[in-house]
Coordinates of C-alpha atoms and ligand atoms in Angstrom, one line a residue:
X1 CA -89.6 -12.5 116.0
X2 CA -88.7 -9.6 118.4
X3 CA -90.3 -8.2 121.5
X4 CA -93.1 -5.7 121.1
X5 CA -96.1 -4.3 123.0
X6 CA -99.1 -6.7 123.0
X7 CA -101.4 -4.4 125.0
X8 CA -101.5 -1.3 127.2
X9 CA -103.4 -0.8 130.5
X10 CA -103.7 1.9 133.1
X11 CA -105.1 2.9 136.4
X12 CA -105.8 6.4 137.6
X13 CA -107.2 7.3 141.1
X14 CA -110.6 8.8 141.0
X15 CA -109.8 11.8 143.1
X16 CA -109.1 14.6 140.7
X17 CA -107.7 17.8 142.0
X18 CA -107.8 20.9 139.9
X19 CA -105.4 23.9 140.0
X20 CA -108.2 25.9 141.5
X21 CA -108.6 23.4 144.3
X22 CA -104.9 23.6 145.0
X23 CA -105.1 27.4 145.1
X24 CA -107.5 27.1 148.0
X25 CA -104.7 25.9 150.3
X26 CA -101.6 27.2 148.6
X27 CA -100.3 30.6 147.3
X28 CA -100.7 29.7 143.6
X29 CA -103.2 30.1 140.8
X30 CA -104.7 28.2 137.8
X31 CA -103.2 30.9 135.6
X32 CA -99.6 30.4 136.9
X33 CA -99.7 26.6 136.8
X34 CA -101.2 26.5 133.3
X35 CA -98.9 29.1 131.8
X36 CA -95.7 27.6 133.4
X37 CA -96.5 23.9 133.0
X38 CA -99.6 23.2 130.9
X39 CA -101.0 21.3 133.9
X40 CA -104.7 21.7 134.7
X41 CA -105.4 18.7 137.0
X42 CA -103.8 15.8 138.8
X43 CA -105.2 12.6 140.3
X44 CA -104.3 11.8 143.9
X45 CA -104.4 8.3 145.3
X46 CA -106.1 7.6 148.6
X47 CA -104.6 5.9 151.6
X48 CA -106.0 2.6 150.2
X49 CA -104.2 3.1 146.9
X50 CA -100.5 2.5 147.4
X51 CA -98.3 2.2 144.4
X52 CA -98.6 -1.6 144.2
X53 CA -102.4 -1.3 144.1
X54 CA -102.3 1.0 141.1
X55 CA -99.6 -1.1 139.4
X56 CA -101.7 -4.2 139.9
X57 CA -104.8 -2.6 138.4
X58 CA -102.9 -1.3 135.4
X59 CA -101.3 -4.8 134.8
X60 CA -104.8 -6.5 135.1
X61 CA -106.1 -4.0 132.5
X62 CA -103.2 -4.7 130.1
X63 CA -103.7 -8.5 130.5
X64 CA -107.5 -8.2 129.9
X65 CA -106.9 -6.1 126.8
X66 CA -104.4 -8.6 125.4
X67 CA -106.7 -11.5 126.2
X68 CA -103.8 -13.1 127.9
X69 CA -104.1 -15.1 131.1
X70 CA -102.0 -14.2 134.1
X71 CA -100.5 -17.7 134.0
X72 CA -98.6 -16.7 130.8
X73 CA -96.6 -13.9 132.5
X74 CA -93.0 -14.8 133.1
X75 CA -91.6 -11.6 134.6
X76 CA -92.9 -8.4 136.3
X77 CA -90.9 -5.2 136.2
X78 CA -92.2 -2.1 138.1
X79 CA -90.5 1.2 137.4
X80 CA -91.1 3.4 140.4
X81 CA -89.5 5.9 142.8
X82 CA -92.4 5.7 145.2
X83 CA -92.4 2.0 146.3
X84 CA -94.8 0.7 148.9
X85 CA -91.8 0.0 151.2
X86 CA -88.8 2.3 151.1
X87 CA -86.1 -0.3 150.4
X88 CA -87.6 -3.7 150.2
X89 CA -89.5 -5.8 149.3
X90 CA -89.8 -4.5 145.8
X91 CA -93.2 -3.2 144.8
X92 CA -93.1 -5.7 141.9
X93 CA -93.1 -8.5 144.4
X94 CA -96.4 -7.2 145.9
X95 CA -97.9 -7.0 142.4
X96 CA -96.7 -10.6 141.8
X97 CA -98.4 -11.7 145.1
X98 CA -101.6 -9.8 144.5
X99 CA -101.9 -10.8 140.8
X100 CA -101.6 -14.4 142.1
X101 CA -98.8 -15.7 139.9
X102 CA -96.5 -17.8 142.2
X103 CA -92.9 -18.2 141.1
X104 CA -93.0 -15.4 138.5
X105 CA -89.8 -13.3 138.9
X106 CA -90.3 -9.6 139.8
X107 CA -88.1 -6.6 140.5
X108 CA -88.3 -2.8 140.7
X109 CA -86.4 -0.5 138.4
X110 CA -85.5 2.9 139.7
X111 CA -84.7 5.4 136.9
X112 CA -87.2 8.1 138.0
X113 CA -89.1 9.6 135.0
X114 CA -87.1 7.6 132.6
X115 CA -88.0 4.3 134.4
X116 CA -90.5 3.2 131.7
X117 CA -88.1 3.8 128.9
X118 CA -85.5 1.7 130.8
X119 CA -88.2 -0.9 131.6
X120 CA -89.1 -1.4 127.9
X121 CA -85.4 -2.0 127.0
X122 CA -84.9 -4.4 129.9
X123 CA -88.2 -6.3 129.1
X124 CA -87.2 -6.5 125.4
X125 CA -83.8 -7.9 126.5
X126 CA -85.4 -10.6 128.6
X127 CA -87.5 -11.7 125.7
X128 CA -84.9 -11.5 123.0
X129 CA -82.4 -13.2 125.2
X130 CA -84.8 -16.2 125.8
X131 CA -85.2 -15.6 129.5
X132 CA -88.9 -14.8 129.3
X133 CA -91.8 -15.0 126.8
X134 CA -94.1 -12.5 128.3
X135 CA -93.1 -9.6 130.5
X136 CA -95.3 -7.0 132.3
X137 CA -93.6 -3.6 132.3
X138 CA -95.4 -1.3 134.7
X139 CA -94.7 2.4 135.5
X140 CA -96.5 3.3 138.8
X141 CA -96.2 6.3 141.1
X142 CA -97.7 7.7 144.2
X143 CA -95.8 11.0 144.0
X144 CA -98.4 12.7 146.3
X145 CA -96.8 10.7 149.1
X146 CA -93.3 12.3 148.7
X147 CA -94.6 15.8 147.7
X148 CA -93.9 18.6 150.1
X149 CA -97.4 20.2 150.1
X150 CA -95.9 23.4 151.5
X151 CA -93.5 23.9 148.6
X152 CA -95.6 25.5 145.8
X153 CA -92.7 25.2 143.4
X154 CA -93.0 21.4 143.3
X155 CA -96.4 20.6 144.8
X156 CA -98.3 21.8 141.7
X157 CA -96.3 19.6 139.3
X158 CA -97.0 16.0 140.3
X159 CA -99.8 13.4 140.3
X160 CA -100.4 9.7 140.9
X161 CA -101.2 6.8 138.5
X162 CA -100.0 3.7 136.7
X163 CA -99.6 2.4 133.2
X164 CA -98.6 -1.0 132.1
X165 CA -97.7 -2.8 128.9
X166 CA -97.6 -6.5 128.2
X167 CA -94.5 -7.4 126.1
X168 CA -94.3 -10.5 124.0
X169 CA -93.0 -11.7 120.6
X170 CA -94.4 -9.8 117.6
X171 CA -93.9 -10.3 113.8
X172 CA -90.6 -9.3 112.2
X173 CA -90.4 -5.6 111.5
X174 CA -92.6 -4.7 114.4
X175 CA -91.8 -4.2 118.1
X176 CA -89.2 -2.4 120.1
X177 CA -86.5 -1.6 117.5
X178 CA -84.0 0.5 119.5
X179 CA -83.5 2.0 122.9
X180 CA -81.1 4.7 124.3
X181 CA -80.6 4.7 128.0
X182 CA -78.4 7.4 129.6
X183 CA -77.5 9.1 132.9
X184 CA -75.9 12.4 133.9
X185 CA -75.0 11.4 137.5
X186 CA -73.4 14.8 138.1
X187 CA -77.0 16.1 138.4
X188 CA -78.1 13.5 140.9
X189 CA -79.0 16.0 143.5
X190 CA -80.9 18.3 141.1
X191 CA -84.0 16.2 141.7
X192 CA -83.9 13.9 144.7
X193 CA -85.1 13.0 148.2
X194 CA -82.3 14.3 150.5
X195 CA -82.8 12.0 153.6
X196 CA -83.9 8.6 154.5
X197 CA -81.2 6.6 152.6
X198 CA -77.9 5.3 153.8
X199 CA -76.0 8.6 153.1
X200 CA -78.3 10.7 155.3
X201 CA -80.1 8.2 157.4
X202 CA -83.4 9.0 159.0
X203 CA -83.0 10.1 162.6
X204 CA -85.2 12.0 165.1
X205 CA -83.3 15.1 164.0
X206 CA -84.2 14.7 160.3
X207 CA -85.8 17.8 158.9
X208 CA -89.2 16.7 157.7
X209 CA -88.8 18.6 154.3
X210 CA -85.7 16.3 153.6
X211 CA -88.1 13.3 153.4
X212 CA -89.9 14.9 150.5
X213 CA -88.9 15.4 146.8
X214 CA -86.6 18.4 146.3
X215 CA -85.9 20.0 142.9
X216 CA -83.7 22.6 141.3
X217 CA -86.4 23.5 138.7
X218 CA -84.3 25.6 136.4
X219 CA -81.5 23.1 136.2
X220 CA -83.9 20.3 135.5
X221 CA -85.7 22.4 132.9
X222 CA -82.5 23.1 130.9
X223 CA -81.4 19.5 131.1
X224 CA -84.8 18.3 130.0
X225 CA -84.9 20.4 126.9
X226 CA -81.4 19.5 125.9
X227 CA -81.8 15.7 126.3
X228 CA -85.2 15.6 124.7
X229 CA -83.6 17.0 121.5
X230 CA -80.6 14.6 121.9
X231 CA -82.7 11.4 122.3
X232 CA -85.3 12.1 119.6
X233 CA -82.6 13.2 117.1
X234 CA -80.4 10.3 117.8
X235 CA -83.2 7.7 117.7
X236 CA -84.2 9.1 114.3
X237 CA -80.6 9.2 113.0
X238 CA -79.7 5.7 114.2
X239 CA -82.8 4.3 112.6
X240 CA -82.7 6.3 109.3
X241 CA -85.9 8.2 110.1
X242 CA -87.0 11.8 109.4
X243 CA -89.7 13.6 111.3
X244 CA -92.1 12.8 108.5
X245 CA -91.6 9.0 109.2
X246 CA -92.7 9.4 112.8
X247 CA -96.3 9.0 113.7
X248 CA -96.1 10.0 117.4
X249 CA -93.5 11.1 119.9
X250 CA -94.7 10.2 123.4
X251 CA -92.6 12.2 125.8
X252 CA -92.5 12.1 129.6
X253 CA -95.4 14.4 130.5
X254 CA -93.5 16.8 132.8
X255 CA -94.2 20.3 131.4
X256 CA -95.5 21.5 128.0
X257 CA -92.9 24.3 127.9
X258 CA -90.1 21.7 127.9
X259 CA -91.8 19.9 125.0
X260 CA -92.5 23.1 123.0
X261 CA -88.9 24.2 123.4
X262 CA -87.5 20.7 122.4
X263 CA -89.9 20.4 119.4
X264 CA -88.8 23.9 118.2
X265 CA -85.1 23.1 118.5
X266 CA -85.4 19.6 116.9
X267 CA -87.6 21.2 114.2
X268 CA -90.3 18.6 114.7
X269 CA -94.0 19.7 114.4
X270 CA -95.5 20.0 117.9
X271 CA -98.5 18.0 116.6
X272 CA -96.3 14.9 116.5
X273 CA -96.0 15.0 120.3
X274 CA -98.8 13.4 122.4
X275 CA -99.5 15.5 125.5
X276 CA -101.8 14.8 128.4
X277 CA -100.2 16.6 131.3
X278 CA -103.3 18.8 131.4
X279 CA -105.2 16.0 133.0
X280 CA -102.6 14.0 134.9
X281 CA -99.7 16.3 135.6
X282 CA -96.3 14.7 136.0
X283 CA -96.6 11.1 137.1
X284 CA -92.9 10.2 136.6
X285 CA -92.4 6.7 135.4
X286 CA -96.2 6.2 134.8
X287 CA -96.5 9.1 132.5
X288 CA -95.5 7.5 129.2
X289 CA -97.5 4.3 129.6
X290 CA -100.5 6.4 130.8
X291 CA -100.2 8.4 127.6
X292 CA -99.9 5.2 125.5
X293 CA -103.0 3.8 127.2
X294 CA -105.0 6.9 126.6
X295 CA -103.9 6.9 122.9
X296 CA -104.8 3.2 122.6
X297 CA -108.3 3.9 124.1
X298 CA -108.8 6.7 121.6
X299 CA -107.9 4.4 118.7
X300 CA -104.8 6.5 117.8
X301 CA -102.3 3.6 117.8
X302 CA -102.4 1.4 114.6
X303 CA -100.2 -1.5 113.7
X304 CA -97.1 -0.4 111.8
X305 CA -97.1 3.1 113.3
X306 CA -93.6 4.5 114.2
X307 CA -93.6 5.7 117.7
X308 CA -90.7 7.3 119.7
X309 CA -90.8 7.5 123.5
X310 CA -88.6 10.0 125.4
X311 CA -88.0 10.1 129.1
X312 CA -86.0 12.4 131.3
X313 CA -85.8 13.2 135.0
X314 CA -84.3 12.4 138.4
X315 CA -80.9 10.8 138.3
X316 CA -80.5 12.7 136.0
X317 CA -81.6 9.9 133.7
X318 CA -82.8 10.2 130.2
X319 CA -83.5 7.9 127.3
X320 CA -86.1 6.6 124.8
X321 CA -87.3 3.9 122.6
X322 CA -88.2 3.5 118.9
X323 CA -91.2 1.2 118.6
X324 CA -93.0 0.0 115.5
X325 CA -96.5 -0.6 116.9
Ligands
LIG1 O1 -89.8 15.0 135.5 C1 -89.0 16.1 135.5 C2 -89.6 17.0 136.6 N1 -89.2 18.3 136.6 C3 -89.7 19.3 135.8 O2 -90.4 19.1 134.9 C4 -89.3 20.7 136.2 C5 -88.6 21.5 135.2 N2 -88.7 22.9 135.6 C6 -89.8 23.6 135.3 O3 -90.7 23.2 134.6 C7 -89.8 25.1 135.8 O4 -88.5 25.4 136.3 C8 -90.9 25.3 136.9 C9 -92.3 25.1 136.3 C10 -90.7 24.3 138.0 C11 -90.8 26.7 137.4 O5 -90.9 27.6 136.4 P1 -90.0 28.9 136.3 O6 -90.4 29.7 135.1 O7 -88.5 28.4 136.2 O8 -90.3 29.7 137.6 P2 -89.3 30.1 138.8 O9 -88.9 28.9 139.6 O10 -88.2 30.9 138.2 O11 -90.2 31.0 139.6 C12 -90.8 32.2 139.1 C13 -91.7 32.8 140.1 C14 -91.0 32.9 141.5 O12 -91.5 34.1 142.1 P3 -90.5 35.4 142.1 O13 -89.3 34.9 142.9 O14 -90.2 35.7 140.7 O15 -91.4 36.4 142.8 C15 -91.6 31.8 142.2 O16 -91.7 31.9 143.6 O17 -92.8 32.0 140.2 C16 -93.0 31.7 141.6 N3 -93.7 30.4 141.8 C17 -95.0 30.3 141.8 N4 -96.0 31.1 141.7 C18 -97.2 30.7 141.8 C19 -93.1 29.2 141.8 N5 -94.0 28.2 141.9 C20 -95.2 28.9 141.9 C21 -96.5 28.4 142.0 N6 -97.5 29.4 141.9 N7 -96.9 27.1 142.0

């Protein structure tokens, strides 16, 4: 027996903001956003929908789809860079409280857009190591709360939402077969929030823009294309797979140009990549489980299918998983 995905759930805020709506308040256009990113819409959470709320809804959806009661959950992991509280308590602790599962362990995992890929590997480790039998791995983000809405170069890129998987033991030959988790810390400030932490503490003099996400778009773009190819190629090589063996690659949904360029370089048909940034934009650690949830609802995921995930983003973190569904 090894750890695998028993079910996938998701939650997306109802408020849907199109590119045209953004262009009403910002010097941008549907044409620019679509041609540079492939993004058409994003969903924006209300004040009543903090990250923990979306994470909880996604987790409840995953449990319902698995037909597993909340009492069976042993551990809750929330991958997020937009926690309800800046430092503590962990957002996972709020999910634990609101799900109503006293004594279940919970913690946040901060690996930005690679958070879900890291979370799958950690969840698998807990199960394979005998620490837990069932683990909720949730990717949840309210990026609208850390977006500088006056910076058109980042504001058009991000959205809110949550996706969750329930991990448990699956039959031999299925489940999470392999994971690669990497970081290039030299690029830590290529995508980050400059102020508010212990290195640049918040003070009355803090420039408001420094409390929002800041990005060197070109640097992150080049990094993202390179590591996409690296992770997908290495996962295939380590597991004796060719592109023909892969049913789907589920990448972090940042930008379709990154995926197109990576697919071309890796010589993998673009059709193998599942893309949904048109509807949700970049939801950081939520983007891969949101895509998996949408695929599941469409009936695209069948037992035995070979799936690769690939994440990349702030940190600069990158990584991926090989899953036999
Ligand atoms: O999870 C990882 C998250 N990060 C990413 O996915 C970001 C990776 N980077 C990118 O995808 C690209 O760098 C962007 C989409 C962010 C930018 O695309 P680009 O082709 O690198 O554009 P640019 O930054 O070089 O800007 C080109 C022009 C500039 O105008 P000028 O100086 O040439 O007159 C920008 O001011 O496009 C302008 N521009 C915009 N115009 C309309 C930048 N943002 C916008 C906008 N609407 N929203």
